[in-house]
Coordinates of C-alpha atoms in Angstrom, one line a residue:
M13 CA -42.3 -55.1 41.3
M14 CA -39.7 -53.5 43.5
R15 CA -37.9 -52.3 40.4
Y16 CA -41.1 -50.6 39.2
Y17 CA -41.6 -48.8 42.5
R18 CA -38.0 -47.7 42.6
R19 CA -38.3 -46.3 39.1
Y20 CA -41.6 -44.6 40.0
L21 CA -40.0 -42.9 43.0
Q22 CA -37.0 -41.9 40.9
V23 CA -39.1 -40.3 38.2
L24 CA -41.4 -38.6 40.8
L25 CA -38.4 -37.1 42.6
R26 CA -36.9 -35.8 39.4
V27 CA -40.1 -34.0 38.2
L28 CA -41.5 -33.0 41.6
P29 CA -39.7 -29.6 41.9
I30 CA -41.1 -28.4 38.5
A31 CA -44.5 -29.9 39.3
F32 CA -44.5 -28.0 42.7
A33 CA -43.6 -24.8 40.9
L34 CA -46.5 -25.3 38.4
L35 CA -48.9 -25.9 41.2
R36 CA -47.8 -22.7 42.9
D37 CA -48.6 -20.8 39.6
R38 CA -52.2 -21.8 40.0
R39 CA -52.4 -21.3 43.8
R40 CA -49.6 -19.4 45.5
F41 CA -49.7 -21.6 48.6
V42 CA -50.4 -24.8 46.6
L43 CA -53.8 -25.6 48.2
F44 CA -55.1 -22.1 48.4
G45 CA -54.3 -18.5 47.6
P46 CA -54.4 -16.5 44.3
S47 CA -52.6 -17.5 41.2
R48 CA -49.3 -15.9 40.4
R49 CA -48.1 -14.4 37.1
V50 CA -45.0 -16.1 35.6
S51 CA -43.0 -14.7 32.7
D52 CA -42.4 -16.6 29.4
S53 CA -38.7 -16.7 30.2
V54 CA -39.4 -18.6 33.5
H55 CA -41.6 -21.1 31.6
R56 CA -39.0 -21.6 29.0
E57 CA -36.3 -22.3 31.6
R58 CA -38.6 -24.9 33.2
A59 CA -39.3 -26.5 29.8
E60 CA -35.6 -26.7 29.2
R61 CA -35.1 -28.3 32.6
L62 CA -37.8 -30.8 31.8
T63 CA -36.1 -31.6 28.5
R64 CA -32.8 -32.4 30.2
I65 CA -34.7 -34.6 32.7
M66 CA -36.4 -36.5 29.9
L67 CA -33.0 -37.1 28.2
D68 CA -31.6 -38.4 31.5
L69 CA -34.6 -40.7 32.2
G70 CA -34.1 -42.6 29.0
P71 CA -35.7 -43.4 25.6
A72 CA -39.3 -43.8 26.8
F73 CA -39.4 -40.3 28.3
V74 CA -37.6 -38.9 25.2
K75 CA -40.4 -40.3 23.1
V76 CA -43.0 -38.9 25.6
G77 CA -41.4 -35.5 25.2
Q78 CA -41.5 -35.7 21.4
V79 CA -45.2 -36.7 21.6
L80 CA -46.0 -33.8 24.0
S81 CA -44.4 -31.4 21.5
T82 CA -47.5 -32.1 19.4
R83 CA -50.0 -31.9 22.2
P84 CA -51.0 -28.3 22.8
D85 CA -54.2 -29.6 24.4
I86 CA -52.0 -30.8 27.4
V87 CA -49.0 -28.5 27.6
P88 CA -48.7 -24.7 27.0
P89 CA -47.1 -23.3 23.8
T90 CA -43.7 -22.6 25.4
Y91 CA -43.3 -26.2 26.4
V92 CA -44.5 -27.4 23.0
E93 CA -41.8 -25.4 21.3
T94 CA -39.0 -26.6 23.7
F95 CA -40.0 -30.2 23.6
A96 CA -40.0 -30.1 19.8
T97 CA -36.1 -29.8 20.0
L98 CA -35.8 -33.2 21.7
Q99 CA -33.7 -35.5 19.7
D100 CA -32.9 -39.2 20.2
E101 CA -29.8 -38.5 22.3
V102 CA -29.6 -41.0 25.2
P103 CA -26.7 -42.7 26.9
E104 CA -25.3 -45.5 24.7
D105 CA -25.3 -48.1 27.5
I106 CA -29.1 -48.0 27.9
G107 CA -30.7 -51.1 26.4
G108 CA -27.4 -52.9 25.6
D109 CA -25.2 -53.2 22.6
P110 CA -27.1 -53.6 19.3
F111 CA -24.1 -55.3 17.7
T112 CA -24.9 -58.4 19.8
V113 CA -28.2 -58.6 17.9
L114 CA -26.4 -58.6 14.6
E115 CA -24.1 -61.4 15.8
A116 CA -27.1 -63.5 16.9
E117 CA -29.4 -63.0 14.0
L118 CA -27.3 -62.2 10.9
G119 CA -23.9 -63.6 11.8
D120 CA -24.2 -66.3 9.1
A121 CA -25.9 -64.0 6.5
I122 CA -23.5 -61.1 6.4
D123 CA -19.8 -60.5 6.8
L124 CA -19.6 -59.0 10.3
E125 CA -16.1 -57.6 9.5
T126 CA -17.7 -55.2 7.0
V127 CA -20.2 -53.8 9.6
E128 CA -19.8 -50.0 10.3
P129 CA -21.9 -47.9 12.6
I130 CA -23.3 -44.7 10.9
A131 CA -26.0 -43.5 13.3
G132 CA -27.5 -44.0 16.7
G133 CA -30.8 -43.2 18.3
S134 CA -32.8 -43.8 21.5
L135 CA -34.2 -47.1 20.3
A136 CA -31.8 -48.4 17.7
F137 CA -28.5 -48.1 15.9
V138 CA -27.9 -48.0 12.1
Y139 CA -25.1 -49.9 10.5
T140 CA -23.9 -50.6 7.0
A141 CA -22.6 -54.0 5.9
V142 CA -21.8 -56.0 2.8
Y143 CA -24.5 -58.4 1.7
E144 CA -24.2 -60.4 -1.6
G145 CA -21.6 -58.0 -2.8
E146 CA -23.6 -54.8 -2.1
R147 CA -23.5 -52.4 0.9
I148 CA -26.8 -52.4 2.7
A149 CA -28.2 -50.5 5.8
L150 CA -29.2 -52.3 9.0
K151 CA -31.4 -50.7 11.6
V152 CA -30.9 -52.7 14.8
R153 CA -32.9 -52.4 18.0
R154 CA -31.0 -52.3 21.3
P155 CA -31.3 -55.9 22.7
D156 CA -32.5 -55.2 26.3
L157 CA -34.7 -52.1 25.4
V158 CA -38.2 -53.6 25.5
P159 CA -38.3 -54.5 29.2
V160 CA -37.0 -51.0 30.0
I161 CA -39.6 -49.3 27.8
E162 CA -42.4 -51.4 29.2
R163 CA -41.4 -50.6 32.8
D164 CA -41.3 -46.9 32.1
L165 CA -44.6 -47.0 30.3
R166 CA -46.1 -48.6 33.4
V167 CA -44.6 -45.7 35.4
I168 CA -46.2 -43.2 33.1
Q169 CA -49.5 -45.0 33.4
G170 CA -49.2 -44.6 37.2
L171 CA -48.2 -40.9 37.0
V172 CA -51.1 -39.8 34.7
P173 CA -53.9 -40.2 37.3
L174 CA -51.8 -38.2 39.8
I175 CA -51.3 -35.5 37.2
A176 CA -55.0 -35.5 36.4
L177 CA -55.9 -34.6 40.0
F178 CA -54.2 -31.2 39.6
A179 CA -55.1 -30.6 35.9
D180 CA -57.5 -27.9 34.8
E181 CA -61.0 -29.0 34.0
S182 CA -60.4 -28.3 30.3
Q183 CA -57.5 -30.7 30.3
Q184 CA -59.4 -33.6 31.9
Y185 CA -60.8 -34.8 28.5
S186 CA -57.3 -34.7 27.0
L187 CA -55.8 -36.8 29.8
E188 CA -58.3 -39.6 29.7
N189 CA -56.4 -41.7 27.2
V190 CA -53.0 -40.0 27.0
A191 CA -51.0 -42.8 28.6
D192 CA -52.6 -45.3 26.1
D193 CA -51.7 -42.9 23.3
F194 CA -48.1 -42.8 24.5
E195 CA -48.0 -46.6 24.7
S196 CA -49.5 -47.1 21.3
I197 CA -47.0 -44.8 19.5
I198 CA -43.9 -46.0 21.4
L199 CA -44.7 -49.7 21.0
D200 CA -45.4 -49.3 17.3
E201 CA -42.0 -47.8 16.9
L202 CA -40.4 -50.8 18.7
D203 CA -42.1 -53.2 16.2
F204 CA -39.5 -53.5 13.5
E205 CA -41.6 -56.1 11.5
R206 CA -44.3 -53.4 11.3
E207 CA -41.7 -50.8 10.2
S208 CA -40.4 -53.0 7.4
A209 CA -44.0 -53.7 6.2
M210 CA -44.7 -49.9 6.2
M211 CA -41.5 -49.2 4.2
T212 CA -42.5 -51.8 1.6
E213 CA -46.0 -50.3 1.2
L214 CA -44.8 -46.7 1.0
R215 CA -42.2 -47.7 -1.6
G216 CA -45.0 -49.3 -3.7
N217 CA -47.0 -46.1 -3.4
F218 CA -44.1 -44.0 -4.8
E219 CA -42.7 -46.5 -7.3
D220 CA -43.8 -44.2 -10.2
N221 CA -42.4 -41.1 -8.7
E222 CA -38.8 -40.6 -9.9
R223 CA -38.1 -37.7 -7.5
V224 CA -38.7 -39.7 -4.2
V225 CA -36.6 -42.5 -3.0
I226 CA -37.8 -45.0 -0.3
P227 CA -35.1 -47.7 0.3
Q228 CA -35.9 -51.2 -0.7
V229 CA -36.4 -53.7 2.1
Y230 CA -34.6 -57.1 2.2
P231 CA -37.3 -59.2 3.9
E232 CA -35.1 -62.3 4.2
L233 CA -32.9 -60.3 6.7
C234 CA -35.6 -58.6 8.6
S235 CA -37.0 -59.6 12.0
D236 CA -38.6 -58.1 15.1
R237 CA -35.2 -56.5 16.0
V238 CA -33.7 -55.8 12.6
V239 CA -34.8 -53.8 9.5
A240 CA -32.5 -54.5 6.5
M241 CA -32.7 -52.1 3.6
E242 CA -31.0 -50.7 0.6
Y243 CA -28.2 -48.2 1.5
V244 CA -29.0 -44.9 -0.2
E245 CA -26.4 -42.2 0.2
G246 CA -27.3 -38.6 0.4
E247 CA -26.6 -35.3 2.0
K248 CA -28.9 -33.6 4.6
V249 CA -31.7 -31.9 2.7
T250 CA -31.0 -28.6 4.4
D251 CA -27.4 -28.6 3.1
E252 CA -27.3 -25.6 0.7
E253 CA -24.1 -26.8 -1.0
A254 CA -25.5 -30.3 -1.7
L255 CA -28.7 -28.8 -3.1
A256 CA -26.7 -26.4 -5.4
A257 CA -24.5 -29.3 -6.6
A258 CA -27.6 -31.3 -7.4
G259 CA -29.1 -28.4 -9.4
V260 CA -32.1 -28.0 -7.0
D261 CA -33.1 -24.8 -5.4
G262 CA -34.7 -24.5 -1.9
T263 CA -38.2 -23.7 -3.1
E264 CA -38.3 -26.7 -5.5
M265 CA -37.2 -29.1 -2.8
A266 CA -39.6 -27.6 -0.2
T267 CA -42.5 -28.0 -2.6
L268 CA -41.4 -31.6 -3.3
I269 CA -41.4 -32.4 0.4
A270 CA -44.8 -30.8 1.1
R271 CA -46.5 -32.5 -1.9
T272 CA -44.9 -35.8 -1.0
Y273 CA -46.3 -35.8 2.5
L274 CA -49.7 -34.5 1.3
Q275 CA -49.8 -37.5 -1.0
M276 CA -49.0 -39.8 1.8
G277 CA -51.8 -38.5 4.0
L278 CA -54.6 -37.6 1.6
V279 CA -54.1 -40.0 -1.3
D280 CA -52.3 -43.1 0.0
G281 CA -53.4 -43.2 3.6
V282 CA -50.0 -44.4 4.8
F283 CA -47.5 -41.7 6.0
H284 CA -44.1 -41.3 7.4
A285 CA -44.5 -39.2 10.6
D286 CA -41.0 -38.0 11.4
P287 CA -39.8 -35.6 8.6
H288 CA -37.0 -33.9 10.5
P289 CA -33.8 -32.9 8.7
G290 CA -31.9 -36.0 9.9
N291 CA -34.5 -38.3 8.1
L292 CA -34.5 -36.4 4.8
S293 CA -31.6 -36.3 2.3
V294 CA -30.9 -35.2 -1.2
T295 CA -29.1 -37.4 -3.7
P296 CA -26.4 -36.1 -6.1
D297 CA -29.1 -36.1 -8.9
G298 CA -31.6 -34.1 -6.8
R299 CA -33.9 -36.8 -5.5
L300 CA -35.5 -36.8 -2.1
V301 CA -34.6 -39.7 0.2
I302 CA -36.7 -40.5 3.3
Y303 CA -35.2 -42.6 6.2
D304 CA -36.5 -44.1 9.4
Y305 CA -40.0 -45.4 9.2
G306 CA -40.5 -46.3 12.9
M307 CA -42.9 -43.4 13.4
S308 CA -45.3 -44.2 10.5
Q309 CA -49.0 -44.6 10.6
R310 CA -52.0 -45.8 8.6
L311 CA -55.3 -43.9 8.2
T312 CA -58.7 -45.3 7.7
E313 CA -60.7 -44.1 4.6
Q314 CA -62.9 -42.1 7.0
E315 CA -59.8 -40.5 8.6
Q316 CA -58.5 -39.6 5.1
A317 CA -61.8 -38.0 4.2
D318 CA -61.9 -36.1 7.5
L319 CA -58.3 -34.9 7.0
T320 CA -59.1 -33.7 3.5
S321 CA -62.1 -31.8 4.9
L322 CA -59.8 -30.2 7.5
Y323 CA -57.3 -29.0 4.9
R324 CA -60.1 -27.9 2.6
A325 CA -61.8 -26.0 5.4
L326 CA -58.6 -24.2 6.4
V327 CA -57.8 -23.3 2.8
R328 CA -61.3 -22.0 2.1
R329 CA -61.8 -20.4 5.6
D330 CA -65.0 -22.4 6.0
V331 CA -65.8 -22.3 9.7
D332 CA -68.9 -24.6 9.5
E333 CA -66.9 -27.4 7.8
L334 CA -64.0 -26.8 10.2
V335 CA -66.3 -27.4 13.2
R336 CA -67.8 -30.6 11.7
T337 CA -64.4 -31.9 10.8
L338 CA -62.9 -31.3 14.3
V339 CA -65.9 -33.3 15.8
A340 CA -65.5 -36.1 13.2
L341 CA -61.8 -36.4 14.0
E342 CA -62.7 -36.6 17.7
V343 CA -60.7 -33.5 18.5
L344 CA -63.8 -32.0 20.0
D345 CA -66.3 -33.8 22.1
P346 CA -69.6 -34.4 20.2
S347 CA -71.5 -32.7 23.1
V348 CA -69.5 -29.5 22.7
D349 CA -71.4 -26.2 22.3
R350 CA -70.9 -25.9 18.5
N351 CA -72.2 -22.3 18.3
A352 CA -69.6 -21.3 20.9
V353 CA -66.9 -23.2 19.1
R354 CA -68.0 -21.5 15.8
R355 CA -67.5 -18.1 17.3
V356 CA -64.0 -19.0 18.5
L357 CA -63.0 -20.4 15.1
E358 CA -64.4 -17.3 13.4
M359 CA -61.8 -15.3 15.4
V360 CA -59.1 -17.7 14.3
I361 CA -60.1 -17.2 10.6
E362 CA -60.3 -13.4 11.1
N363 CA -56.7 -13.5 12.4
L364 CA -55.6 -15.2 9.2
E365 CA -57.2 -12.7 6.9
G366 CA -54.9 -10.3 5.2
R367 CA -51.7 -11.9 6.6
T368 CA -48.8 -12.9 4.4
D369 CA -46.8 -14.8 7.1
I370 CA -49.3 -17.6 7.8
T371 CA -47.7 -20.9 8.7
W372 CA -49.1 -24.3 9.6
R373 CA -47.6 -23.9 13.1
T374 CA -49.2 -20.5 13.5
I375 CA -52.6 -22.0 12.5
I376 CA -52.3 -24.9 14.8
T377 CA -51.0 -22.8 17.7
D378 CA -53.8 -20.3 17.4
L379 CA -56.5 -22.9 16.7
F380 CA -55.7 -25.2 19.6
G381 CA -54.8 -22.3 21.9
R382 CA -58.3 -20.9 21.5
L383 CA -59.9 -24.4 21.8
R384 CA -58.4 -24.9 25.3
E385 CA -61.6 -23.6 26.9
F386 CA -63.5 -26.5 25.4
P387 CA -63.2 -30.3 26.1
F388 CA -60.8 -31.3 23.3
R389 CA -58.0 -33.8 22.8
I390 CA -55.7 -34.8 20.0
P391 CA -56.1 -38.5 19.0
P392 CA -52.8 -40.4 18.1
N393 CA -53.3 -40.2 14.3
V394 CA -54.2 -36.5 14.4
M395 CA -51.2 -35.9 16.7
L396 CA -48.8 -37.5 14.3
L397 CA -50.3 -35.5 11.4
V398 CA -49.8 -32.3 13.4
R399 CA -46.2 -33.4 13.9
V400 CA -45.8 -34.0 10.2
G401 CA -47.2 -30.6 9.4
T402 CA -45.1 -28.6 12.0
V403 CA -41.8 -30.5 11.6
G404 CA -42.1 -30.8 7.8
E405 CA -43.0 -27.1 7.4
G406 CA -40.0 -26.2 9.6
V407 CA -37.8 -28.0 7.1
C408 CA -39.5 -26.4 4.1
R409 CA -39.2 -22.9 5.6
N410 CA -35.5 -23.6 6.3
L411 CA -35.1 -24.3 2.6
D412 CA -37.3 -21.3 1.6
P413 CA -38.1 -18.7 4.3
T414 CA -41.1 -17.5 2.3
F415 CA -42.5 -21.0 1.6
D416 CA -46.3 -20.8 1.7
F417 CA -47.7 -24.1 3.0
L418 CA -51.3 -23.2 2.6
E419 CA -50.9 -22.2 -1.1
T420 CA -49.0 -25.4 -1.8
T421 CA -51.8 -27.3 0.0
R422 CA -54.4 -25.5 -2.1
S423 CA -52.6 -26.3 -5.3
F424 CA -52.3 -30.0 -4.3
L425 CA -56.0 -30.2 -3.4
V426 CA -57.0 -28.7 -6.7
D427 CA -54.6 -31.0 -8.7
H428 CA -56.1 -34.1 -7.1
G429 CA -59.7 -33.0 -7.3
F430 CA -60.1 -32.5 -3.5
L431 CA -60.8 -28.8 -3.9
E432 CA -62.9 -27.3 -6.7
R433 CA -61.4 -24.5 -8.7
E434 CA -62.5 -21.1 -7.6
F435 CA -64.8 -20.5 -10.6
Q436 CA -66.5 -23.8 -10.1
V437 CA -67.0 -22.9 -6.4
L438 CA -68.5 -19.6 -7.4
L439 CA -70.9 -21.2 -9.8
E440 CA -72.0 -23.7 -7.2
D441 CA -72.5 -21.0 -4.6
L442 CA -74.5 -19.0 -7.2
Q443 CA -76.7 -22.0 -8.1
R444 CA -77.5 -22.6 -4.4
D445 CA -78.2 -18.9 -3.9
L446 CA -80.5 -18.9 -6.9
R447 CA -82.5 -21.9 -5.7
E448 CA -82.9 -20.3 -2.3
S449 CA -83.8 -16.8 -3.5
A450 CA -85.6 -17.2 -6.8
P451 CA -89.1 -17.9 -5.2
V452 CA -88.7 -14.7 -3.1
V453 CA -87.7 -12.5 -6.0
A454 CA -90.4 -14.0 -8.3
G455 CA -93.1 -13.0 -5.9
L456 CA -91.7 -9.5 -5.4
P457 CA -93.7 -7.7 -8.2
A458 CA -97.0 -8.9 -6.9
R459 CA -96.1 -8.1 -3.3
A460 CA -94.8 -4.6 -4.3
D461 CA -98.0 -3.9 -6.1
S462 CA -100.1 -5.0 -3.0
V463 CA -97.9 -2.8 -0.7
L464 CA -98.3 0.2 -3.0
D465 CA -102.1 -0.2 -3.2
R466 CA -102.3 -0.3 0.6
L467 CA -100.0 2.7 0.9
E468 CA -102.3 4.6 -1.6
R469 CA -105.3 3.8 0.6
G470 CA -103.5 4.8 3.8
E471 CA -103.8 1.3 5.2
L472 CA -100.1 0.5 5.5
V473 CA -98.8 0.1 9.0
V474 CA -95.2 -0.8 9.6
R475 CA -94.0 -2.3 12.9
T476 CA -90.3 -3.0 13.4
D477 CA -88.2 -4.3 16.2
P478 CA -85.1 -2.3 17.2
V479 CA -82.1 -3.2 15.0
D480 CA -78.5 -2.1 15.0
A481 CA -77.3 0.4 12.3
R482 CA -75.4 -2.3 10.3
T483 CA -78.5 -4.6 10.1
R484 CA -80.8 -1.6 9.2
D485 CA -78.5 -0.5 6.4
A486 CA -78.1 -4.0 5.1
V487 CA -82.0 -4.5 5.0
I488 CA -82.5 -1.1 3.2
R489 CA -79.8 -2.1 0.7
E490 CA -81.4 -5.5 0.1
L491 CA -84.8 -3.8 -0.4
G492 CA -83.4 -1.4 -2.9
Y493 CA -81.8 -4.3 -4.9
A494 CA -85.1 -6.3 -4.8
V495 CA -87.1 -3.3 -6.0
L496 CA -84.7 -2.5 -8.8
T497 CA -84.7 -6.2 -9.8
S498 CA -88.5 -6.3 -9.9
A499 CA -88.6 -3.0 -11.9
F500 CA -86.3 -4.3 -14.6
V501 CA -88.1 -7.6 -14.8
V502 CA -91.4 -5.8 -15.3
A503 CA -89.8 -3.4 -17.8
S504 CA -88.3 -6.3 -19.8
A505 CA -91.7 -8.0 -19.9
L506 CA -93.2 -4.9 -21.5
L507 CA -90.3 -4.4 -23.9
T508 CA -90.8 -7.9 -25.4
F509 CA -93.5 -6.3 -27.6
H510 CA -90.9 -3.9 -29.1
D511 CA -89.3 -4.6 -32.4
R512 CA -85.8 -4.3 -31.0
A513 CA -84.3 -6.6 -28.3
Y514 CA -84.3 -3.9 -25.6
E515 CA -85.6 -6.6 -23.1
I516 CA -82.1 -8.2 -23.2
V517 CA -80.6 -5.0 -21.7
G518 CA -83.4 -5.0 -19.1
L519 CA -82.9 -8.6 -18.1
A520 CA -79.1 -8.1 -17.9
A521 CA -79.7 -5.2 -15.5
A522 CA -82.2 -7.3 -13.5
L523 CA -79.6 -10.1 -13.2
V524 CA -77.0 -7.7 -11.9
F525 CA -79.2 -6.3 -9.2
F526 CA -80.5 -9.8 -8.4
L527 CA -76.9 -11.0 -7.8
C528 CA -76.3 -8.0 -5.6
Y529 CA -79.4 -8.8 -3.6
V530 CA -78.3 -12.4 -3.2
R531 CA -74.8 -11.6 -2.0
S532 CA -76.0 -9.0 0.5
R533 CA -78.7 -11.3 1.9
R534 CA -76.2 -14.2 2.2
A535 CA -73.6 -12.0 3.9
R536 CA -76.2 -10.8 6.5
T537 CA -77.4 -14.3 7.2
R538 CA -73.9 -15.6 7.8
S539 CA -73.1 -12.7 10.2
R540 CA -76.0 -13.5 12.5

């Protein structure tokens, strides 16, 4: 217990100066006084200091920083961007020497003299070794890491209530379960048996895809501290020379990466959540290799359906579906004022209209930035999906600076039947509008005749409420369309007695004005 308190005090003292500065931003004299304005450069400097502190504090805090880089509901955009640069660079002596694990668990199965280290991270090292005449890869967890991680997670659990005391009201909902979210993600990444099972399942999902390589697992060598897998060589996916040698251009590889991860999330329900350049390689024959499955996750069928709805709503700019989906994904509290949220999301959609530089990061930053005034949080699965989108898109735009993530998503949704083709959407909208408006239009001739009779007798009195100019113009336009529709319907009925098929021309004109009426009425209804 004394080790816990010493660690708690150590962490507290390291972050206290920055915490004190953030408190002074809200109240100049900490407990009272006006807020103070701080420039973006100052916030960026603080975020960089926090990043260095997390690296010094060890792997648990590195992982927390990586998680916070996908939590704009908790930290401001400047900190999100800076934390996104956190890599698994921690002192090698933390958690012990992974080679001792190899000696203890695989000393009899592999030739230890053939073992060569090729990579190291905050949680594990990766080696190659010869097994049954072939070179394989071994991901080995640091031997003494679990007690260190568990202690630091308890420290984080103890710090969160203290942070919550000074958090904004809008952040309280986000902070309710944040420590549990951290613990769930980090402990999952420490579970190497889970990781090997995820790799095996993902490999099965892509066994028919010749462009994607997921290394084969050797289950007889795997344990809770070791993942043994096929050794697949490749160059970093952002290496232009490697791509050129493989005969693959940047746009082709970017599209392959995007569609691969969309398939994982929307079709298979099991996804790799850490697509940074160090985990993606290209083989000499142009295939995509994916490494390191510690940060992988599984979606329920309902989460898959909700995620599909989210992408569909963004692609189609459907505000109503977007609100429903955010509540279903538990991003928004069910009790939230949906009309207020709808107005905010309409502003987000308006900002997207007409822009050619739309990115997933832009959408997420704008969306979550505007939602900060409401009680919202990002659940672990959604958080990992946000990470996949932002990190993956960064890789894709590195390969192709003009890469259009939304257009690629639209194409994928159409190809897999998640999004109806535009003509089909138009027909469905038209059918719905016809059902809603046909009874009104059908009764217009009789109503118009009644109104004209009363006008002729001088009995017509019109009472109106004050309306703005746009609404008045829209109503007048709709009335004009309705009258013209009725006139052509009546004219067509009379022309049916003529020898020539003039009524077809009349009905065609009636249909044109009827569609104009429907569109105008629908646009006015949506703008209310």
